[in-house]
Amino acid sequence: MPYEQVPPITFSGFIYSLSTTCLMHLGEIPNPSSQKIEKNLTLAKQTIDLLEILAEKTKGNLTPEEDSLLKSALTELRFLYVKALSGR
């Protein structure tokens, strides 16, 4: 199988990737491998914590768009996490 060129990852792409993974762990979207909803709140929380670390460590070094994306992702994912905890 020939080597496939993959486009370079951007910070925004990294945030989207982590957010999508978190949504999968929250049971909001199906696992792309199994096409099944597989809720794992421990991994969802770990991914949110990782995004929080990124926000803290990159503060002042992001473009306005990147900063807005990261803050929006965290706000939405925290809300969905609390909602998922309530509906266990």
mmCIF file of C-alpha atoms in Angstrom:
data_model
loop_
_atom_site.group_PDB
_atom_site.id
_atom_site.type_symbol
_atom_site.label_atom_id
_atom_site.label_comp_id
_atom_site.label_asym_id
_atom_site.label_seq_id
_atom_site.Cartn_x
_atom_site.Cartn_y
_atom_site.Cartn_z
ATOM 1 C CA MET A 1 0.000 0.000 0.000
ATOM 2 C CA PRO A 2 1.529 3.339 -1.007
ATOM 3 C CA TYR A 3 2.226 5.996 1.593
ATOM 4 C CA GLU A 4 -0.651 8.447 1.897
ATOM 5 C CA GLN A 5 0.263 12.058 2.457
ATOM 6 C CA VAL A 6 -1.579 13.517 5.392
ATOM 7 C CA PRO A 7 -2.020 17.274 5.630
ATOM 8 C CA PRO A 8 -0.134 18.906 8.505
ATOM 9 C CA ILE A 9 -2.074 19.224 11.746
ATOM 10 C CA THR A 10 -2.942 22.700 12.955
ATOM 11 C CA PHE A 11 -3.709 23.767 16.503
ATOM 12 C CA SER A 12 -7.367 24.187 15.531
ATOM 13 C CA GLY A 13 -7.380 20.724 13.965
ATOM 14 C CA PHE A 14 -5.906 19.318 17.170
ATOM 15 C CA ILE A 15 -8.670 20.967 19.233
ATOM 16 C CA TYR A 16 -11.320 19.618 16.833
ATOM 17 C CA SER A 17 -9.804 16.140 17.116
ATOM 18 C CA LEU A 18 -9.794 16.180 20.921
ATOM 19 C CA SER A 19 -13.310 17.635 20.992
ATOM 20 C CA THR A 20 -14.612 14.932 18.665
ATOM 21 C CA THR A 21 -12.990 12.253 20.803
ATOM 22 C CA CYS A 22 -14.607 13.764 23.882
ATOM 23 C CA LEU A 23 -18.019 13.864 22.170
ATOM 24 C CA MET A 24 -17.607 10.175 21.393
ATOM 25 C CA HIS A 25 -16.767 9.398 25.041
ATOM 26 C CA LEU A 26 -19.767 11.449 26.151
ATOM 27 C CA GLY A 27 -21.995 9.276 23.957
ATOM 28 C CA GLU A 28 -22.952 12.214 21.740
ATOM 29 C CA ILE A 29 -21.605 10.649 18.548
ATOM 30 C CA PRO A 30 -20.914 7.025 17.592
ATOM 31 C CA ASN A 31 -17.474 5.477 17.651
ATOM 32 C CA PRO A 32 -16.337 5.625 14.001
ATOM 33 C CA SER A 33 -14.852 2.119 14.232
ATOM 34 C CA SER A 34 -17.943 0.357 15.561
ATOM 35 C CA GLN A 35 -20.678 2.868 14.634
ATOM 36 C CA LYS A 36 -21.990 2.341 18.185
ATOM 37 C CA ILE A 37 -22.526 4.779 21.029
ATOM 38 C CA GLU A 38 -19.878 3.920 23.616
ATOM 39 C CA LYS A 39 -20.120 6.221 26.619
ATOM 40 C CA ASN A 40 -17.061 6.456 28.867
ATOM 41 C CA LEU A 41 -17.321 9.429 31.218
ATOM 42 C CA THR A 42 -13.909 8.794 32.758
ATOM 43 C CA LEU A 43 -12.226 9.236 29.378
ATOM 44 C CA ALA A 44 -14.485 12.197 28.572
ATOM 45 C CA LYS A 45 -13.352 13.922 31.786
ATOM 46 C CA GLN A 46 -9.727 13.124 31.025
ATOM 47 C CA THR A 47 -10.060 14.713 27.576
ATOM 48 C CA ILE A 48 -11.694 17.826 29.063
ATOM 49 C CA ASP A 49 -8.855 18.023 31.589
ATOM 50 C CA LEU A 50 -6.352 17.793 28.733
ATOM 51 C CA LEU A 51 -8.066 20.666 26.909
ATOM 52 C CA GLU A 52 -7.989 22.697 30.147
ATOM 53 C CA ILE A 53 -4.238 22.099 30.447
ATOM 54 C CA LEU A 54 -3.790 23.227 26.835
ATOM 55 C CA ALA A 55 -5.820 26.371 27.535
ATOM 56 C CA GLU A 56 -3.709 27.194 30.582
ATOM 57 C CA LYS A 57 -0.334 26.446 28.993
ATOM 58 C CA THR A 58 -1.068 28.301 25.740
ATOM 59 C CA LYS A 59 -2.689 31.373 27.310
ATOM 60 C CA GLY A 60 -1.462 34.491 25.513
ATOM 61 C CA ASN A 61 0.089 32.499 22.663
ATOM 62 C CA LEU A 62 -2.987 31.723 20.562
ATOM 63 C CA THR A 63 -4.589 33.646 17.743
ATOM 64 C CA PRO A 64 -7.987 35.118 18.622
ATOM 65 C CA GLU A 65 -9.627 32.393 16.505
ATOM 66 C CA GLU A 66 -7.737 29.587 18.263
ATOM 67 C CA ASP A 67 -8.499 31.065 21.679
ATOM 68 C CA SER A 68 -12.189 31.364 20.841
ATOM 69 C CA LEU A 69 -12.321 27.810 19.490
ATOM 70 C CA LEU A 70 -10.671 26.373 22.591
ATOM 71 C CA LYS A 71 -12.906 28.320 24.983
ATOM 72 C CA SER A 72 -16.053 27.380 23.040
ATOM 73 C CA ALA A 73 -15.065 23.718 22.933
ATOM 74 C CA LEU A 74 -14.423 23.658 26.669
ATOM 75 C CA THR A 75 -17.719 25.387 27.455
ATOM 76 C CA GLU A 76 -19.732 22.957 25.324
ATOM 77 C CA LEU A 77 -17.903 19.844 26.512
ATOM 78 C CA ARG A 78 -18.184 20.801 30.191
ATOM 79 C CA PHE A 79 -21.932 21.357 29.748
ATOM 80 C CA LEU A 80 -22.369 17.990 28.021
ATOM 81 C CA TYR A 81 -20.256 16.265 30.687
ATOM 82 C CA VAL A 82 -22.423 17.627 33.515
ATOM 83 C CA LYS A 83 -25.521 16.653 31.536
ATOM 84 C CA ALA A 84 -24.144 13.127 31.040
ATOM 85 C CA LEU A 85 -23.360 12.824 34.756
ATOM 86 C CA SER A 86 -26.932 13.795 35.594
ATOM 87 C CA GLY A 87 -28.368 11.207 33.238
ATOM 88 C CA ARG A 88 -26.204 8.267 34.190
#
